[in-house]
């Protein structure tokens, strides 16, 4: 039975938050839903095209009341076609269903605070009365506009115009949502600055805009404490779903433009790639010396820990990459691009991370030389990185930031 003295929280999502097998779902489940249910009566409301296994559905139902609507993908594509000339982003139009809005609107009236995840659900927000909007916390997650406007040139030629066009729509739509709401969260300072670009400071005076960062998965820390990785194996590694285009593009770029120079310098070095991968990608690079596609690995912890370094050559995207923080929290040294880690609290080149600022092999080769030739310095970087991750990026730390804004919006009294 619900505790009637608790404030009521409605969580509106376009993806099921369980299983929490990516950094976004992990953060929503472990830094929003699970900790906040101790303080609020929670209900989860979902509209999606995802299928969900029975056991996963039962898990969610045991956490909080769940109301969900699953539509076939063609219904989402139909929404885009029917609203093709709308000023709204295509991905916002695709998730809007009139009958679901009416149900959501009735639910919204019963709750003290409403958490909505990403601008993809923005049309539901627009249709609510100003009184109901006062209850809403919009989690941008990251700036999807920045993702598209900075990364469109790395997409296939037949997608470039569509990505760029959607990017501009998102750019103005993110600012529209700034006007009609007062409370926001986002995962990085860079994304926040992008959304606030050309927005006058006075306009944001009475609004809350909190940077939460991401929650690192810390369940394997015990293993990292007992593995001696001072004598690292002769390989570097990457982990990520290669069916996700930014990850796939990053690996293709790395294998074409970076890896040949690394291999010439370090002839015995191997590159292990962890993550779900399409066979066409494996075939494309099957003749490249030293590269191994491992596919999905249930527990990649030891592979990451025993590597010389964890690399992230991803150059499309917004937000802070979960894979970077997950490697850091295990105590592994990370080499990555400057993209989206600039201005992240505590990140500093060659102090707790290795940063490559240009998309060429020179800095990657130099970073690996530094790690190999300065093992004591590399170990210091790993320790500082791990301490930073365990201080700033735990589910508990991120939850505290969310709790602050939830308390303000709901007038929660402890």
Short mmCIF file of C-alpha atoms in Angstrom, two decimals:
data_model
loop_
_atom_site.label_atom_id
_atom_site.label_comp_id
_atom_site.label_asym_id
_atom_site.label_seq_id
_atom_site.Cartn_x
_atom_site.Cartn_y
_atom_site.Cartn_z
CA UNK A 1 0.00 0.00 0.00
CA UNK A 2 1.29 3.45 -0.84
CA UNK A 3 2.37 5.80 1.93
CA UNK A 4 -0.11 8.66 1.63
CA UNK A 5 2.33 11.04 3.36
CA UNK A 6 4.79 10.76 0.51
CA UNK A 7 4.88 13.13 -2.43
CA UNK A 8 3.99 11.51 -5.74
CA UNK A 9 6.43 11.22 -8.63
CA UNK A 10 5.50 10.29 -12.22
CA UNK A 11 8.37 9.10 -14.43
CA UNK A 12 7.67 9.34 -18.18
CA UNK A 13 10.11 7.48 -20.46
CA UNK A 14 10.43 6.42 -24.09
CA UNK A 15 12.52 3.36 -23.17
CA UNK A 16 12.14 0.71 -20.51
CA UNK A 17 14.77 1.41 -17.82
CA UNK A 18 15.47 -2.28 -17.31
CA UNK A 19 17.56 -4.23 -18.08
CA UNK A 20 20.00 -1.41 -17.29
CA UNK A 21 22.51 -2.50 -19.91
CA UNK A 22 23.56 0.92 -21.17
CA UNK A 23 24.74 4.01 -19.31
CA UNK A 24 21.47 5.94 -19.77
CA UNK A 25 19.21 3.15 -18.50
CA UNK A 26 21.67 2.45 -15.68
CA UNK A 27 21.51 6.09 -14.57
CA UNK A 28 17.71 6.30 -14.75
CA UNK A 29 17.24 3.07 -12.81
CA UNK A 30 20.01 3.45 -10.22
CA UNK A 31 20.14 7.22 -9.73
CA UNK A 32 16.48 8.12 -10.21
CA UNK A 33 13.99 5.28 -9.81
CA UNK A 34 15.51 3.05 -7.13
CA UNK A 35 16.74 5.72 -4.68
CA UNK A 36 13.80 8.10 -5.15
CA UNK A 37 11.17 5.47 -4.43
CA UNK A 38 12.29 5.69 -0.79
CA UNK A 39 11.07 9.30 -0.72
CA UNK A 40 8.26 9.39 -3.28
CA UNK A 41 5.37 7.24 -4.37
CA UNK A 42 6.52 6.46 -7.90
CA UNK A 43 4.71 5.47 -11.05
CA UNK A 44 6.51 4.66 -14.33
CA UNK A 45 4.80 5.62 -17.59
CA UNK A 46 6.37 4.40 -20.87
CA UNK A 47 5.58 4.78 -24.57
CA UNK A 48 7.99 2.86 -26.81
CA UNK A 49 8.64 0.51 -29.71
CA UNK A 50 10.83 -1.75 -27.53
CA UNK A 51 9.80 -5.28 -26.71
CA UNK A 52 10.44 -6.43 -23.18
CA UNK A 53 10.93 -9.89 -21.76
CA UNK A 54 8.43 -11.19 -19.24
CA UNK A 55 11.02 -11.50 -16.47
CA UNK A 56 12.22 -7.93 -17.06
CA UNK A 57 8.64 -6.67 -16.99
CA UNK A 58 8.05 -8.47 -13.69
CA UNK A 59 11.20 -6.86 -12.28
CA UNK A 60 9.88 -3.40 -13.13
CA UNK A 61 6.41 -4.12 -11.78
CA UNK A 62 7.96 -5.10 -8.45
CA UNK A 63 9.71 -1.73 -8.26
CA UNK A 64 6.78 0.58 -8.93
CA UNK A 65 3.37 0.69 -10.63
CA UNK A 66 3.96 0.54 -14.38
CA UNK A 67 1.80 1.79 -17.24
CA UNK A 68 3.25 1.16 -20.68
CA UNK A 69 2.29 1.32 -24.34
CA UNK A 70 4.21 -0.54 -27.05
CA UNK A 71 3.56 0.33 -30.68
CA UNK A 72 5.02 -1.33 -33.79
CA UNK A 73 7.81 0.65 -35.43
CA UNK A 74 5.67 1.42 -38.48
CA UNK A 75 3.38 3.53 -36.29
CA UNK A 76 6.34 5.74 -35.36
CA UNK A 77 7.37 6.09 -39.00
CA UNK A 78 3.76 6.97 -39.87
CA UNK A 79 3.85 9.74 -37.26
CA UNK A 80 6.90 11.17 -39.03
CA UNK A 81 5.24 11.06 -42.43
CA UNK A 82 2.01 12.63 -41.15
CA UNK A 83 3.99 15.48 -39.54
CA UNK A 84 6.80 15.74 -42.07
CA UNK A 85 6.49 19.53 -42.43
CA UNK A 86 6.23 20.19 -38.68
CA UNK A 87 8.71 22.60 -37.06
CA UNK A 88 9.30 19.94 -34.43
CA UNK A 89 12.11 17.38 -34.74
CA UNK A 90 11.09 14.14 -36.45
CA UNK A 91 11.99 12.13 -33.34
CA UNK A 92 9.68 14.27 -31.24
CA UNK A 93 6.77 13.85 -33.62
CA UNK A 94 7.34 10.09 -33.87
CA UNK A 95 6.71 9.49 -30.17
CA UNK A 96 3.49 11.49 -29.88
CA UNK A 97 0.16 9.66 -29.80
CA UNK A 98 -2.99 11.65 -29.05
CA UNK A 99 -4.67 8.89 -27.02
CA UNK A 100 -1.50 8.39 -24.93
CA UNK A 101 -1.31 12.13 -24.29
CA UNK A 102 -4.86 12.15 -22.88
CA UNK A 103 -3.95 9.31 -20.51
CA UNK A 104 -0.69 10.99 -19.53
CA UNK A 105 -2.49 14.29 -18.93
CA UNK A 106 -4.91 12.66 -16.51
CA UNK A 107 -2.05 10.97 -14.69
CA UNK A 108 -0.06 14.21 -14.49
CA UNK A 109 -2.85 15.86 -12.51
CA UNK A 110 -2.43 13.30 -9.71
CA UNK A 111 1.30 13.84 -9.14
CA UNK A 112 3.42 16.42 -7.33
CA UNK A 113 6.44 16.17 -9.63
CA UNK A 114 6.93 14.72 -13.12
CA UNK A 115 10.24 13.51 -14.55
CA UNK A 116 10.34 13.37 -18.37
CA UNK A 117 13.31 11.88 -20.20
CA UNK A 118 14.51 13.74 -23.31
CA UNK A 119 13.04 16.10 -25.90
CA UNK A 120 11.62 13.09 -27.74
CA UNK A 121 8.64 13.43 -25.39
CA UNK A 122 8.55 17.21 -25.77
CA UNK A 123 5.22 17.37 -27.61
CA UNK A 124 3.50 15.85 -24.56
CA UNK A 125 4.97 18.72 -22.53
CA UNK A 126 3.79 21.38 -24.99
CA UNK A 127 0.20 20.12 -24.81
CA UNK A 128 0.00 20.33 -21.01
CA UNK A 129 -1.40 23.36 -19.23
CA UNK A 130 1.10 25.87 -17.71
CA UNK A 131 0.05 24.68 -14.23
CA UNK A 132 1.05 21.11 -14.99
CA UNK A 133 4.29 22.18 -16.65
CA UNK A 134 5.36 23.72 -13.33
CA UNK A 135 5.66 20.18 -11.97
CA UNK A 136 7.97 18.94 -14.73
CA UNK A 137 11.68 18.20 -14.62
CA UNK A 138 12.93 17.66 -18.17
CA UNK A 139 16.03 15.51 -18.42
CA UNK A 140 17.66 16.51 -21.69
CA UNK A 141 20.08 13.62 -21.07
CA UNK A 142 22.37 15.31 -23.59
CA UNK A 143 21.96 17.83 -26.37
CA UNK A 144 20.81 15.79 -29.34
CA UNK A 145 21.15 18.95 -31.42
CA UNK A 146 24.85 19.15 -30.59
CA UNK A 147 25.24 15.47 -31.48
CA UNK A 148 23.81 16.09 -34.96
CA UNK A 149 25.23 19.53 -35.73
CA UNK A 150 28.77 18.54 -34.71
CA UNK A 151 28.65 15.04 -36.16
CA UNK A 152 26.59 15.23 -39.36
CA UNK A 153 29.70 15.28 -41.57
CA UNK A 154 30.74 11.82 -40.30
CA UNK A 155 27.47 10.16 -41.35
CA UNK A 156 27.07 8.40 -44.73
CA UNK A 157 26.55 10.82 -47.64
CA UNK A 158 22.89 9.87 -48.11
CA UNK A 159 22.13 10.74 -44.46
CA UNK A 160 24.14 13.96 -44.11
CA UNK A 161 21.39 16.39 -45.17
CA UNK A 162 18.72 14.67 -43.05
CA UNK A 163 20.97 14.67 -39.97
CA UNK A 164 21.89 18.32 -40.47
CA UNK A 165 18.25 19.32 -41.01
CA UNK A 166 17.15 17.43 -37.90
CA UNK A 167 20.02 19.01 -35.98
CA UNK A 168 18.77 22.53 -36.71
CA UNK A 169 15.21 21.55 -35.80
CA UNK A 170 16.49 20.16 -32.49
CA UNK A 171 18.61 23.27 -31.88
CA UNK A 172 15.55 25.53 -31.90
CA UNK A 173 13.29 22.97 -30.22
CA UNK A 174 15.61 22.57 -27.23
CA UNK A 175 15.40 26.35 -26.77
CA UNK A 176 11.60 26.27 -27.09
CA UNK A 177 11.43 23.81 -24.20
CA UNK A 178 13.67 26.17 -22.19
CA UNK A 179 10.95 28.81 -22.56
CA UNK A 180 7.99 26.74 -21.40
CA UNK A 181 9.65 24.89 -18.50
CA UNK A 182 11.64 25.87 -15.42
CA UNK A 183 13.50 22.74 -14.34
CA UNK A 184 16.10 20.77 -16.29
CA UNK A 185 18.86 18.21 -15.89
CA UNK A 186 21.63 17.24 -18.30
CA UNK A 187 24.72 15.03 -18.23
CA UNK A 188 27.53 17.47 -19.01
CA UNK A 189 28.55 21.13 -18.87
CA UNK A 190 29.33 21.07 -22.59
CA UNK A 191 25.79 20.01 -23.47
CA UNK A 192 24.35 22.61 -21.11
CA UNK A 193 26.45 25.39 -22.64
CA UNK A 194 25.37 24.35 -26.13
CA UNK A 195 21.67 24.50 -25.24
CA UNK A 196 22.13 27.86 -23.50
CA UNK A 197 24.07 29.34 -26.42
CA UNK A 198 22.54 32.68 -27.44
CA UNK A 199 20.14 32.54 -24.45
CA UNK A 200 20.38 35.63 -22.25
CA UNK A 201 21.53 35.01 -18.67
CA UNK A 202 18.62 37.00 -17.25
CA UNK A 203 16.22 34.62 -18.94
CA UNK A 204 17.52 31.68 -16.86
CA UNK A 205 17.53 33.47 -13.49
CA UNK A 206 14.46 31.74 -12.07
CA UNK A 207 15.11 28.38 -13.69
CA UNK A 208 16.96 25.33 -12.35
CA UNK A 209 19.40 23.63 -14.73
CA UNK A 210 21.43 20.92 -13.00
CA UNK A 211 24.36 18.98 -14.48
CA UNK A 212 24.09 15.46 -13.06
CA UNK A 213 26.84 13.66 -15.00
CA UNK A 214 26.45 9.91 -15.49
CA UNK A 215 26.36 6.97 -13.10
CA UNK A 216 29.26 4.58 -13.58
CA UNK A 217 28.58 0.89 -13.12
CA UNK A 218 30.57 0.04 -10.00
CA UNK A 219 29.50 -3.58 -9.45
CA UNK A 220 32.83 -4.99 -10.68
CA UNK A 221 35.09 -2.82 -8.53
CA UNK A 222 35.88 -5.77 -6.28
CA UNK A 223 37.58 -7.50 -9.21
CA UNK A 224 39.60 -4.41 -10.05
CA UNK A 225 40.94 -4.35 -6.51
CA UNK A 226 42.50 -7.81 -6.80
CA UNK A 227 43.76 -7.77 -10.40
CA UNK A 228 47.37 -6.71 -10.78
CA UNK A 229 47.53 -4.88 -14.09
CA UNK A 230 50.96 -3.32 -13.68
CA UNK A 231 52.28 -5.83 -16.21
CA UNK A 232 49.58 -5.18 -18.76
CA UNK A 233 49.09 -7.46 -21.73
CA UNK A 234 50.15 -6.35 -25.20
CA UNK A 235 46.77 -5.10 -26.31
CA UNK A 236 44.49 -2.10 -26.13
CA UNK A 237 40.72 -2.47 -26.03
CA UNK A 238 37.40 -0.78 -26.79
CA UNK A 239 33.90 -1.64 -25.55
CA UNK A 240 30.63 -0.53 -27.09
CA UNK A 241 27.64 -1.58 -29.15
CA UNK A 242 28.89 -1.40 -32.75
CA UNK A 243 25.35 -1.44 -34.11
CA UNK A 244 25.10 2.10 -32.68
CA UNK A 245 26.35 4.35 -35.48
CA UNK A 246 28.62 6.72 -33.47
CA UNK A 247 30.48 3.71 -32.02
CA UNK A 248 30.69 2.03 -35.43
CA UNK A 249 31.92 5.20 -37.15
CA UNK A 250 34.52 5.73 -34.43
CA UNK A 251 35.92 2.21 -34.84
CA UNK A 252 35.97 2.47 -38.65
CA UNK A 253 37.82 5.79 -38.37
CA UNK A 254 40.28 4.29 -35.86
CA UNK A 255 40.98 1.18 -37.93
CA UNK A 256 41.44 3.16 -41.15
CA UNK A 257 43.18 6.31 -39.95
CA UNK A 258 44.84 5.56 -36.60
CA UNK A 259 45.56 1.85 -36.19
CA UNK A 260 48.02 1.44 -39.14
CA UNK A 261 50.37 4.03 -37.61
CA UNK A 262 50.05 2.46 -34.15
CA UNK A 263 50.77 -0.99 -35.58
CA UNK A 264 53.90 0.24 -37.39
CA UNK A 265 55.20 1.66 -34.12
CA UNK A 266 54.14 -1.26 -31.89
CA UNK A 267 54.36 -4.40 -34.02
CA UNK A 268 53.24 -6.83 -31.29
CA UNK A 269 50.28 -4.77 -30.12
CA UNK A 270 46.73 -6.07 -30.61
CA UNK A 271 43.39 -4.28 -30.56
CA UNK A 272 40.48 -6.13 -28.91
CA UNK A 273 37.00 -4.81 -29.69
CA UNK A 274 34.22 -5.82 -27.27
CA UNK A 275 30.57 -5.40 -28.22
CA UNK A 276 27.74 -6.54 -30.45
CA UNK A 277 28.89 -6.20 -34.05
CA UNK A 278 27.48 -6.73 -37.52
CA UNK A 279 29.18 -9.40 -39.64
CA UNK A 280 29.70 -6.92 -42.47
CA UNK A 281 31.96 -4.80 -40.24
CA UNK A 282 34.02 -7.84 -39.23
CA UNK A 283 34.43 -8.89 -42.85
CA UNK A 284 35.46 -5.37 -43.85
CA UNK A 285 38.43 -5.41 -41.48
CA UNK A 286 39.19 -9.14 -41.24
CA UNK A 287 42.56 -8.74 -42.98
CA UNK A 288 43.83 -5.99 -40.69
CA UNK A 289 46.68 -7.33 -38.61
CA UNK A 290 46.22 -7.45 -34.84
CA UNK A 291 42.50 -6.63 -34.70
CA UNK A 292 40.08 -9.01 -32.96
CA UNK A 293 36.31 -8.56 -32.75
CA UNK A 294 35.23 -10.37 -29.59
CA UNK A 295 31.52 -9.67 -29.96
CA UNK A 296 29.32 -9.50 -26.89
CA UNK A 297 31.16 -10.47 -23.70
CA UNK A 298 29.04 -11.09 -20.60
CA UNK A 299 31.75 -9.89 -18.22
CA UNK A 300 34.45 -7.79 -19.93
CA UNK A 301 36.03 -6.62 -16.67
CA UNK A 302 39.20 -8.70 -16.80
CA UNK A 303 39.77 -7.96 -20.50
CA UNK A 304 39.65 -4.25 -19.78
CA UNK A 305 41.80 -4.50 -16.66
CA UNK A 306 44.57 -6.54 -18.29
CA UNK A 307 44.84 -4.26 -21.31
CA UNK A 308 47.54 -1.68 -21.83
CA UNK A 309 44.83 0.99 -22.15
CA UNK A 310 41.14 1.48 -22.90
CA UNK A 311 40.58 3.56 -26.04
CA UNK A 312 37.52 5.49 -27.17
CA UNK A 313 37.88 6.86 -30.72
CA UNK A 314 34.22 7.96 -30.85
CA UNK A 315 33.94 11.38 -32.49
CA UNK A 316 30.17 11.70 -32.92
CA UNK A 317 27.89 12.37 -30.02
CA UNK A 318 26.88 14.47 -27.08
CA UNK A 319 26.99 13.84 -23.38
CA UNK A 320 29.74 12.07 -21.47
CA UNK A 321 30.43 8.54 -22.72
CA UNK A 322 29.57 5.93 -20.11
CA UNK A 323 32.27 3.60 -21.41
CA UNK A 324 34.98 6.12 -20.44
CA UNK A 325 33.82 6.42 -16.85
CA UNK A 326 33.27 2.66 -16.54
CA UNK A 327 36.89 2.02 -17.56
CA UNK A 328 38.13 4.70 -15.16
CA UNK A 329 36.15 3.30 -12.24
CA UNK A 330 37.85 -0.05 -12.81
CA UNK A 331 41.22 1.63 -12.56
CA UNK A 332 42.17 1.54 -16.24
CA UNK A 333 43.87 4.35 -18.15
CA UNK A 334 41.70 5.86 -20.92
CA UNK A 335 42.80 7.40 -24.22
CA UNK A 336 40.05 9.33 -25.99
CA UNK A 337 39.20 12.37 -28.04
CA UNK A 338 38.58 15.77 -26.49
CA UNK A 339 34.95 15.53 -27.62
CA UNK A 340 32.53 15.99 -24.70
CA UNK A 341 35.06 15.52 -21.92
CA UNK A 342 36.17 19.14 -21.94
CA UNK A 343 34.91 20.91 -18.85
CA UNK A 344 33.93 17.65 -17.18
CA UNK A 345 34.59 18.15 -13.49
CA UNK A 346 38.12 16.96 -12.69
CA UNK A 347 39.19 15.62 -16.11
CA UNK A 348 42.77 16.67 -16.88
CA UNK A 349 45.06 15.43 -19.64
CA UNK A 350 47.87 13.17 -18.42
CA UNK A 351 46.68 13.53 -14.86
CA UNK A 352 43.68 11.19 -14.90
CA UNK A 353 43.02 10.64 -18.63
CA UNK A 354 44.89 10.78 -21.95
CA UNK A 355 43.34 13.20 -24.44
CA UNK A 356 43.86 13.32 -28.22
CA UNK A 357 42.68 16.64 -29.61
CA UNK A 358 43.10 15.94 -33.33
CA UNK A 359 41.72 13.17 -35.54
CA UNK A 360 45.18 11.96 -36.61
CA UNK A 361 47.46 9.12 -35.43
CA UNK A 362 50.29 11.21 -34.01
CA UNK A 363 48.73 11.90 -30.61
CA UNK A 364 47.54 8.29 -30.26
CA UNK A 365 51.05 6.96 -30.89
CA UNK A 366 52.53 9.48 -28.44
CA UNK A 367 49.96 8.57 -25.78
CA UNK A 368 50.80 4.87 -26.07
CA UNK A 369 54.54 5.63 -25.98
CA UNK A 370 54.00 7.59 -22.78
CA UNK A 371 52.08 4.70 -21.16
CA UNK A 372 54.66 2.09 -22.18
CA UNK A 373 57.74 4.13 -21.30
CA UNK A 374 56.41 5.68 -18.08
CA UNK A 375 54.76 2.82 -16.23
CA UNK A 376 54.92 4.49 -12.81
CA UNK A 377 53.32 7.66 -14.17
CA UNK A 378 50.68 5.57 -15.93
CA UNK A 379 49.83 3.82 -12.67
CA UNK A 380 49.42 7.18 -10.96
CA UNK A 381 47.03 8.28 -13.71
CA UNK A 382 44.97 5.11 -13.20
CA UNK A 383 44.71 5.65 -9.45
CA UNK A 384 43.73 9.30 -9.77
CA UNK A 385 41.19 8.41 -12.47
CA UNK A 386 39.64 5.71 -10.30
CA UNK A 387 39.39 8.05 -7.31
CA UNK A 388 37.78 10.72 -9.48
CA UNK A 389 35.24 8.27 -10.90
CA UNK A 390 34.38 6.93 -7.46
CA UNK A 391 33.96 10.47 -6.15
CA UNK A 392 32.00 12.13 -8.97
CA UNK A 393 30.31 9.41 -11.01
CA UNK A 394 28.78 6.89 -8.63
CA UNK A 395 25.00 6.28 -8.64
CA UNK A 396 24.92 7.81 -5.15
CA UNK A 397 26.65 11.03 -6.25
CA UNK A 398 24.38 11.43 -9.27
CA UNK A 399 21.30 10.64 -7.20
CA UNK A 400 22.16 13.45 -4.77
CA UNK A 401 22.04 15.94 -7.66
CA UNK A 402 18.71 14.60 -8.86
CA UNK A 403 17.29 14.62 -5.32
CA UNK A 404 18.17 18.31 -4.95
CA UNK A 405 16.00 19.36 -7.91
CA UNK A 406 13.21 16.87 -7.12
CA UNK A 407 12.93 18.29 -3.60
CA UNK A 408 12.72 21.85 -4.91
CA UNK A 409 10.03 21.13 -7.48
CA UNK A 410 7.85 18.99 -5.18
CA UNK A 411 8.34 21.16 -2.04
CA UNK A 412 9.53 18.00 -0.33
CA UNK A 413 9.96 18.32 3.43
CA UNK A 414 12.28 15.92 5.24
#
